[in-house]
CSV table of C-alpha atoms and ligand atoms in Angstrom, one decimal:
chain,number,residue,atom,x,y,z
B,1,MET,CA,42.7,-4.8,-60.1
B,2,ARG,CA,45.8,-5.1,-62.3
B,3,LEU,CA,47.9,-2.0,-62.9
B,4,ALA,CA,50.5,-1.5,-65.6
B,5,ASN,CA,52.7,1.3,-66.6
B,6,ASP,CA,53.3,2.4,-70.2
B,7,SER,CA,55.8,-0.4,-70.8
B,8,GLY,CA,53.1,-2.9,-69.9
B,9,ALA,CA,54.7,-4.1,-66.6
B,10,CYS,CA,51.9,-5.1,-64.2
B,11,ILE,CA,51.9,-4.6,-60.5
B,12,ARG,CA,49.4,-5.9,-57.9
B,13,HIS,CA,47.5,-2.9,-56.7
B,14,HIS,CA,44.7,-4.3,-54.6
B,15,SER,CA,46.3,-4.3,-51.2
B,16,ALA,CA,47.7,-0.8,-51.8
B,17,SER,CA,44.3,0.6,-52.6
B,18,LEU,CA,42.8,-1.0,-49.5
B,19,ILE,CA,45.4,0.7,-47.3
B,20,ILE,CA,44.6,4.0,-48.9
B,21,VAL,CA,40.8,3.6,-48.3
B,22,GLU,CA,41.3,2.4,-44.8
B,23,ARG,CA,43.6,5.2,-44.0
B,24,SER,CA,41.4,7.8,-45.5
B,25,LEU,CA,38.4,6.6,-43.5
B,26,ALA,CA,40.2,7.3,-40.3
B,27,MET,CA,41.4,10.7,-41.4
B,28,SER,CA,40.0,14.1,-40.7
B,29,LEU,CA,38.6,15.9,-43.7
B,30,SER,CA,41.4,18.3,-44.1
B,31,ALA,CA,43.9,15.5,-44.0
B,32,ILE,CA,42.0,13.7,-46.7
B,33,ALA,CA,42.1,16.8,-48.9
B,34,GLN,CA,45.8,17.2,-48.3
B,35,TYR,CA,46.7,13.5,-48.6
B,36,ILE,CA,44.5,12.6,-51.5
B,37,PHE,CA,43.5,15.6,-53.6
B,38,THR,CA,46.5,17.9,-53.7
B,39,ASP,CA,49.2,15.4,-54.6
B,40,ASP,CA,49.8,16.0,-58.3
B,41,THR,CA,52.2,13.0,-58.9
B,42,ALA,CA,50.9,9.9,-60.8
B,43,ALA,CA,50.9,8.1,-57.5
B,44,GLY,CA,48.9,10.9,-56.0
B,45,ARG,CA,46.4,10.9,-58.8
B,46,MET,CA,46.0,7.1,-58.2
B,47,LYS,CA,45.1,7.9,-54.6
B,48,THR,CA,42.2,10.1,-55.9
B,49,ILE,CA,41.1,7.5,-58.4
B,50,THR,CA,41.2,4.7,-55.7
B,51,TRP,CA,39.3,6.9,-53.3
B,52,LEU,CA,36.6,7.7,-55.9
B,53,GLN,CA,36.3,4.0,-56.8
B,54,ALA,CA,35.7,3.2,-53.2
B,55,GLN,CA,32.9,5.7,-53.1
B,56,GLY,CA,31.3,4.1,-56.2
B,57,LEU,CA,32.0,7.2,-58.3
B,58,LEU,CA,34.5,5.7,-60.7
B,59,ALA,CA,34.3,2.2,-62.2
B,60,ASN,CA,36.4,-0.5,-60.6
B,61,THR,CA,36.6,-2.5,-63.8
B,62,MET,CA,36.2,-1.7,-67.4
B,63,HIS,CA,35.6,-3.9,-70.4
B,64,CYS,CA,36.9,-3.2,-73.9
B,65,ASN,CA,34.1,-2.1,-76.3
B,66,ILE,CA,35.7,-4.0,-79.1
B,67,CYS,CA,36.8,-7.3,-77.6
B,68,SER,CA,35.0,-7.3,-74.2
B,69,THR,CA,38.3,-8.0,-72.5
B,70,ASN,CA,38.9,-6.8,-69.0
B,71,MET,CA,41.0,-3.7,-69.3
B,72,ASP,CA,44.1,-2.8,-67.3
B,73,MET,CA,44.8,0.6,-65.7
B,74,VAL,CA,47.8,2.1,-67.2
B,75,GLN,CA,49.8,5.2,-66.6
B,76,ARG,CA,49.3,7.9,-69.3
B,77,ASN,CA,51.3,11.1,-69.4
B,78,ARG,CA,49.4,13.2,-71.9
B,79,GLU,CA,48.9,16.9,-71.7
B,80,GLY,CA,45.4,18.4,-71.4
B,81,THR,CA,42.8,19.5,-69.0
B,82,GLN,CA,41.4,15.9,-68.6
B,83,ASN,CA,44.8,14.3,-68.1
B,84,ASP,CA,44.3,12.0,-65.1
B,85,LYS,CA,47.7,10.4,-65.6
B,86,TRP,CA,45.9,7.0,-65.7
B,87,ALA,CA,43.6,5.3,-68.2
B,88,TRP,CA,42.1,1.9,-69.1
B,89,ARG,CA,43.9,-0.1,-71.8
B,90,CYS,CA,42.8,-3.3,-73.5
B,91,PRO,CA,45.5,-5.9,-73.2
B,92,ASP,CA,44.3,-7.4,-76.5
B,93,CYS,CA,43.7,-4.5,-78.9
B,94,SER,CA,45.5,-1.7,-76.9
B,95,SER,CA,42.5,0.6,-77.2
B,96,ILE,CA,42.3,3.2,-74.5
B,97,LYS,CA,39.3,4.4,-72.4
B,98,SER,CA,39.1,7.2,-69.9
B,99,ILE,CA,39.0,6.2,-66.2
B,100,ARG,CA,36.0,8.6,-66.1
B,101,SER,CA,33.9,6.6,-68.6
B,102,GLY,CA,30.3,6.6,-67.5
B,103,SER,CA,30.9,8.7,-64.4
B,104,TRP,CA,29.8,12.1,-63.1
B,105,PHE,CA,33.2,13.4,-64.1
B,106,GLU,CA,33.1,12.5,-67.7
B,107,GLY,CA,33.7,15.5,-69.9
B,108,VAL,CA,34.6,17.9,-67.1
B,109,ARG,CA,37.7,19.8,-68.3
B,110,CYS,CA,39.6,19.7,-65.0
B,111,PRO,CA,42.0,17.2,-63.5
B,112,LEU,CA,40.2,14.9,-61.1
B,113,ASN,CA,42.2,15.7,-58.0
B,114,LYS,CA,41.6,19.4,-58.4
B,115,LEU,CA,37.9,18.8,-59.1
B,116,MET,CA,37.7,16.8,-55.9
B,117,TYR,CA,39.5,19.5,-54.0
B,118,LEU,CA,36.9,22.0,-55.2
B,119,VAL,CA,34.0,19.7,-54.1
B,120,TYR,CA,35.7,19.3,-50.7
B,121,SER,CA,36.0,23.1,-50.5
B,122,TRP,CA,32.3,23.5,-51.2
B,123,ALA,CA,31.4,21.0,-48.5
B,124,THR,CA,33.6,22.7,-46.0
B,125,LYS,CA,32.3,26.2,-47.0
B,126,ARG,CA,35.7,27.4,-48.1
B,127,SER,CA,35.2,30.5,-50.2
B,128,LEU,CA,35.4,30.1,-54.0
B,129,SER,CA,38.3,32.5,-54.4
B,130,GLN,CA,40.3,30.7,-51.7
B,131,ALA,CA,39.5,27.3,-53.2
B,132,ILE,CA,40.5,28.2,-56.8
B,133,GLY,CA,43.7,29.8,-55.5
B,134,ASP,CA,44.6,26.7,-53.5
B,135,VAL,CA,44.6,24.5,-56.6
B,136,ASN,CA,45.2,27.1,-59.3
B,137,VAL,CA,42.1,26.6,-61.5
B,138,GLY,CA,40.1,29.2,-63.4
B,139,LYS,CA,37.2,31.1,-61.7
B,140,LYS,CA,34.7,29.7,-64.2
B,141,MET,CA,35.6,26.1,-63.4
B,142,GLY,CA,35.3,26.9,-59.7
B,143,ILE,CA,31.9,28.6,-60.2
B,144,ASN,CA,30.7,25.6,-62.2
B,145,VAL,CA,31.8,23.0,-59.6
B,146,TYR,CA,30.1,24.9,-56.7
B,147,GLN,CA,27.0,25.1,-58.9
B,148,TRP,CA,27.1,21.4,-59.5
B,149,CYS,CA,27.3,20.8,-55.8
B,150,ARG,CA,24.2,22.9,-55.3
B,151,ASP,CA,22.5,21.0,-58.1
B,152,ILE,CA,23.0,17.8,-56.1
B,153,CYS,CA,21.3,19.6,-53.1
B,154,SER,CA,18.3,20.6,-55.3
B,155,TRP,CA,18.1,17.1,-56.7
B,156,THR,CA,18.2,15.5,-53.3
B,157,LEU,CA,15.5,17.8,-51.9
B,158,VAL,CA,13.2,17.0,-54.9
B,159,ASN,CA,14.0,13.2,-55.0
B,160,GLY,CA,14.5,12.5,-51.3
B,161,PRO,CA,11.8,12.1,-48.6
B,162,ASP,CA,9.0,14.7,-48.7
B,163,ILE,CA,9.8,17.7,-46.5
B,164,LYS,CA,7.2,17.8,-43.8
B,165,LEU,CA,7.4,19.9,-40.6
B,166,GLY,CA,5.6,19.7,-37.3
B,167,GLY,CA,3.3,16.9,-36.1
B,168,PRO,CA,1.1,16.2,-33.2
B,169,GLY,CA,1.8,18.7,-30.4
B,170,GLN,CA,4.4,20.5,-32.5
B,171,ILE,CA,4.5,24.2,-33.5
B,172,VAL,CA,5.4,25.5,-36.9
B,173,GLN,CA,6.0,29.3,-37.3
B,174,ILE,CA,5.4,30.8,-40.8
B,175,ASP,CA,6.3,34.1,-42.4
B,176,GLU,CA,7.3,35.7,-45.6
B,177,SER,CA,10.4,37.7,-46.1
B,178,VAL,CA,11.7,39.9,-48.9
B,179,PHE,CA,15.1,39.0,-50.4
B,180,THR,CA,16.0,42.2,-52.2
B,181,HIS,CA,19.2,42.1,-54.1
B,182,GLN,CA,21.3,44.9,-55.4
B,183,GLY,CA,20.6,44.8,-59.0
B,184,LYS,CA,19.1,46.9,-61.8
B,185,ASN,CA,17.7,46.0,-65.2
B,186,LYS,CA,19.2,47.3,-68.4
B,187,ARG,CA,17.4,50.6,-68.2
B,188,GLY,CA,18.6,51.3,-64.7
B,189,HIS,CA,15.4,50.5,-62.8
B,190,ALA,CA,15.6,48.6,-59.6
B,191,LEU,CA,14.5,45.0,-59.9
B,192,PRO,CA,11.3,44.0,-58.2
B,193,PRO,CA,11.6,42.4,-54.7
B,194,VAL,CA,11.9,38.6,-54.4
B,195,TRP,CA,9.6,37.2,-51.8
B,196,VAL,CA,10.3,34.0,-50.0
B,197,PHE,CA,7.7,32.1,-47.9
B,198,GLY,CA,9.2,30.1,-45.0
B,199,MET,CA,8.1,27.7,-42.3
B,200,VAL,CA,10.1,26.5,-39.3
B,201,ASP,CA,9.6,23.6,-37.0
B,202,ILE,CA,10.6,25.0,-33.6
B,203,SER,CA,10.9,21.6,-31.9
B,204,HIS,CA,14.4,21.4,-33.5
B,205,ALA,CA,17.4,23.4,-32.4
B,206,PRO,CA,18.3,25.3,-34.4
B,207,ALA,CA,14.8,25.4,-36.0
B,208,LEU,CA,14.4,23.2,-39.1
B,209,GLY,CA,13.0,25.1,-42.1
B,210,TYR,CA,11.4,25.0,-45.5
B,211,MET,CA,11.5,27.9,-47.9
B,212,GLU,CA,10.0,28.6,-51.3
B,213,ILE,CA,10.2,31.6,-53.6
B,214,VAL,CA,6.7,33.0,-54.3
B,215,ASP,CA,5.3,35.3,-57.0
B,216,GLN,CA,2.3,36.2,-54.9
B,217,ARG,CA,1.6,36.4,-51.2
B,218,ASP,CA,-2.1,35.5,-51.5
B,219,ALA,CA,-4.0,32.6,-49.9
B,220,ALA,CA,-4.1,30.8,-53.3
B,221,THR,CA,-0.3,30.7,-53.3
B,222,LEU,CA,0.6,30.2,-49.6
B,223,LEU,CA,-2.1,27.8,-48.3
B,224,PRO,CA,-1.2,24.9,-50.7
B,225,ILE,CA,2.5,25.3,-49.7
B,226,ILE,CA,1.6,25.0,-46.0
B,227,SER,CA,-0.7,22.0,-46.7
B,228,ASP,CA,2.1,20.2,-48.7
B,229,HIS,CA,4.8,20.6,-46.0
B,230,ILE,CA,3.1,20.1,-42.7
B,231,ASN,CA,2.3,16.9,-40.8
B,232,PRO,CA,-1.2,16.4,-39.4
B,233,GLY,CA,-1.8,17.6,-35.8
B,234,THR,CA,0.5,20.7,-36.1
B,235,THR,CA,-0.3,24.1,-34.5
B,236,VAL,CA,0.7,27.0,-36.8
B,237,TRP,CA,1.8,30.4,-35.5
B,238,SER,CA,1.8,33.5,-37.8
B,239,ASP,CA,1.3,37.2,-37.9
B,240,MET,CA,-2.0,38.7,-39.0
B,241,TRP,CA,-1.3,38.6,-42.8
B,242,ALA,CA,-4.8,38.3,-44.4
B,243,ALA,CA,-3.7,35.4,-46.7
B,244,TYR,CA,-3.3,33.3,-43.6
B,245,ASN,CA,-7.0,33.5,-42.5
B,246,GLY,CA,-7.8,30.2,-44.0
B,247,ILE,CA,-5.1,28.2,-42.3
B,248,GLY,CA,-7.2,26.9,-39.4
B,249,ALA,CA,-9.6,25.3,-41.9
B,250,LEU,CA,-6.8,23.4,-43.8
B,251,PRO,CA,-7.0,19.6,-43.3
B,252,GLY,CA,-4.6,18.3,-40.6
B,253,ILE,CA,-4.0,21.7,-39.0
B,254,LEU,CA,-4.8,21.4,-35.3
B,255,ARG,CA,-4.8,25.2,-34.5
B,256,HIS,CA,-3.9,28.5,-36.1
B,257,GLU,CA,-2.7,31.1,-33.6
B,258,THR,CA,-1.7,34.7,-34.5
B,259,VAL,CA,0.3,37.5,-33.0
B,260,ASN,CA,-0.7,41.1,-33.9
B,261,HIS,CA,2.7,42.8,-34.6
B,262,SER,CA,1.1,46.3,-34.6
B,263,ARG,CA,0.4,45.7,-30.9
B,264,GLN,CA,2.9,43.2,-29.5
B,265,PHE,CA,5.7,40.8,-30.4
B,266,ILE,CA,4.4,38.0,-28.1
B,267,THR,CA,0.8,37.4,-27.0
B,268,GLY,CA,-0.3,36.8,-23.5
B,269,THR,CA,-0.5,33.0,-24.3
B,270,GLY,CA,3.1,33.0,-25.7
B,271,VAL,CA,2.4,33.0,-29.4
B,272,HIS,CA,5.2,34.7,-31.4
B,273,THR,CA,7.2,34.4,-34.7
B,274,ASN,CA,10.6,35.1,-33.3
B,275,THR,CA,12.0,31.8,-34.3
B,276,ILE,CA,11.4,32.3,-38.0
B,277,GLU,CA,12.7,35.8,-37.8
B,278,THR,CA,16.0,34.3,-36.5
B,279,TYR,CA,15.8,31.8,-39.3
B,280,TRP,CA,15.6,34.5,-41.9
B,281,ASN,CA,18.6,36.2,-40.3
B,282,ARG,CA,20.6,33.0,-40.6
B,283,VAL,CA,19.7,32.5,-44.2
B,284,LYS,CA,20.5,36.0,-45.2
B,285,LEU,CA,23.8,36.0,-43.3
B,286,SER,CA,24.8,32.8,-45.2
B,287,LEU,CA,24.0,34.5,-48.5
B,288,LYS,CA,26.0,37.6,-47.4
B,289,ALA,CA,29.0,35.3,-46.6
B,290,MET,CA,28.9,34.2,-50.2
B,291,ARG,CA,29.2,37.9,-51.1
B,292,GLY,CA,25.7,38.4,-52.4
B,293,VAL,CA,23.9,36.0,-54.6
B,294,ARG,CA,22.5,36.8,-58.1
B,295,ARG,CA,18.7,36.7,-58.3
B,296,GLU,CA,18.7,33.8,-60.7
B,297,SER,CA,20.9,31.8,-58.3
B,298,LEU,CA,18.8,32.4,-55.3
B,299,PRO,CA,16.7,29.2,-55.6
B,300,SER,CA,19.8,27.1,-55.6
B,301,TYR,CA,21.3,28.9,-52.6
B,302,LEU,CA,18.0,28.4,-50.7
B,303,ASP,CA,18.2,24.7,-51.6
B,304,GLU,CA,21.8,24.6,-50.3
B,305,PHE,CA,20.7,26.1,-47.0
B,306,MET,CA,17.9,23.6,-46.6
B,307,TRP,CA,20.2,20.7,-47.7
B,308,ARG,CA,22.9,21.7,-45.1
B,309,GLU,CA,20.2,21.8,-42.4
B,310,ARG,CA,19.3,18.2,-43.2
B,311,TYR,CA,22.4,16.5,-44.5
B,312,GLY,CA,25.4,18.8,-43.7
B,313,THR,CA,25.3,20.1,-40.2
B,314,SER,CA,29.0,19.1,-40.0
B,315,THR,CA,31.4,19.6,-42.8
B,316,GLN,CA,32.4,15.9,-42.6
B,317,GLY,CA,28.8,14.9,-42.9
B,318,ALA,CA,28.2,17.3,-45.8
B,319,PHE,CA,31.2,15.9,-47.7
B,320,GLN,CA,30.1,12.2,-47.1
B,321,LYS,CA,26.4,12.8,-47.9
B,322,LEU,CA,27.3,14.8,-51.0
B,323,PHE,CA,29.3,11.8,-52.4
B,324,GLU,CA,26.6,9.3,-51.5
B,325,GLN,CA,24.0,11.5,-53.3
B,326,ILE,CA,26.3,12.1,-56.4
B,327,ALA,CA,26.6,8.3,-56.6
B,328,ALA,CA,22.8,8.0,-56.3
B,329,LYS,CA,22.1,10.6,-59.0
B,330,HIS,CA,24.8,9.4,-61.4
B,331,PRO,CA,24.9,5.6,-60.9
B,332,LEU,CA,27.8,3.9,-62.8
B,333,PRO,CA,26.6,1.8,-65.8
X,401,LIG,ZN1,40.2,-4.6,-76.9
């Protein structure tokens, strides 16, 4: 890549960018955030750009729309929310293109380094108020970036491998739980409860789950969800909820065993639903840590929880996977 400043003088940039990428790979996540995303100088902004290019999130080369010439990256010091301090410029006709052209970041009214710091903060579960304070951006921008991250989670769960739990010799516990949120409608009436149906595979530690918000808790609603998300040969454990009566007859289910909670918490043969109870507690605690979640946002927070179980058990892993998935969802042209 050829770099030029506003006066047109070019410097070789390739070796410098390689050093940045190599150094960042060996760094801890917090060091990356400090080293790359919080340096507001033009050189600092270039570190963010180079890092994003290495992740496949910004184009490494750009061609002029008018003359098809390979464009140069030049320093630009223009005011504005999208001022990245660098842009592409055609050496022949001098036309300018944003370094964000064709990327996930195109049109977002926030400097790239701050945007990246917010994404990093989401991955490391830093609270929204702390994150926006760290880089001094508006609350609305922070809320949007955190929502975009959860959108990537939802996209990955839908487009990734099918979520299947259990298998031969494995036990899956199922249950429904009410997620009631403080909230009233315009006339002051409490909003109806939100029910979530859940399943956990207890062969994982902690148990690996699947959740879905349900309008009804009848067999017609719950049995198809179980069928869709269970591997053949699984044993299902549940309480005595009537809608579960048909589980044993579902294709692929090896056995359905129940515990009668009006009599006991664990049967003589060891059947219980303690693991999914613990799972509900974990999910609800994580929502509480986000200081409550609006009803309409609940699906995306449940997706985030399921995503972190699968892709983000460490913050470093969450950060890396998120970027791989952003690149997959928004491939460069
Ligand atoms: Zn041109």
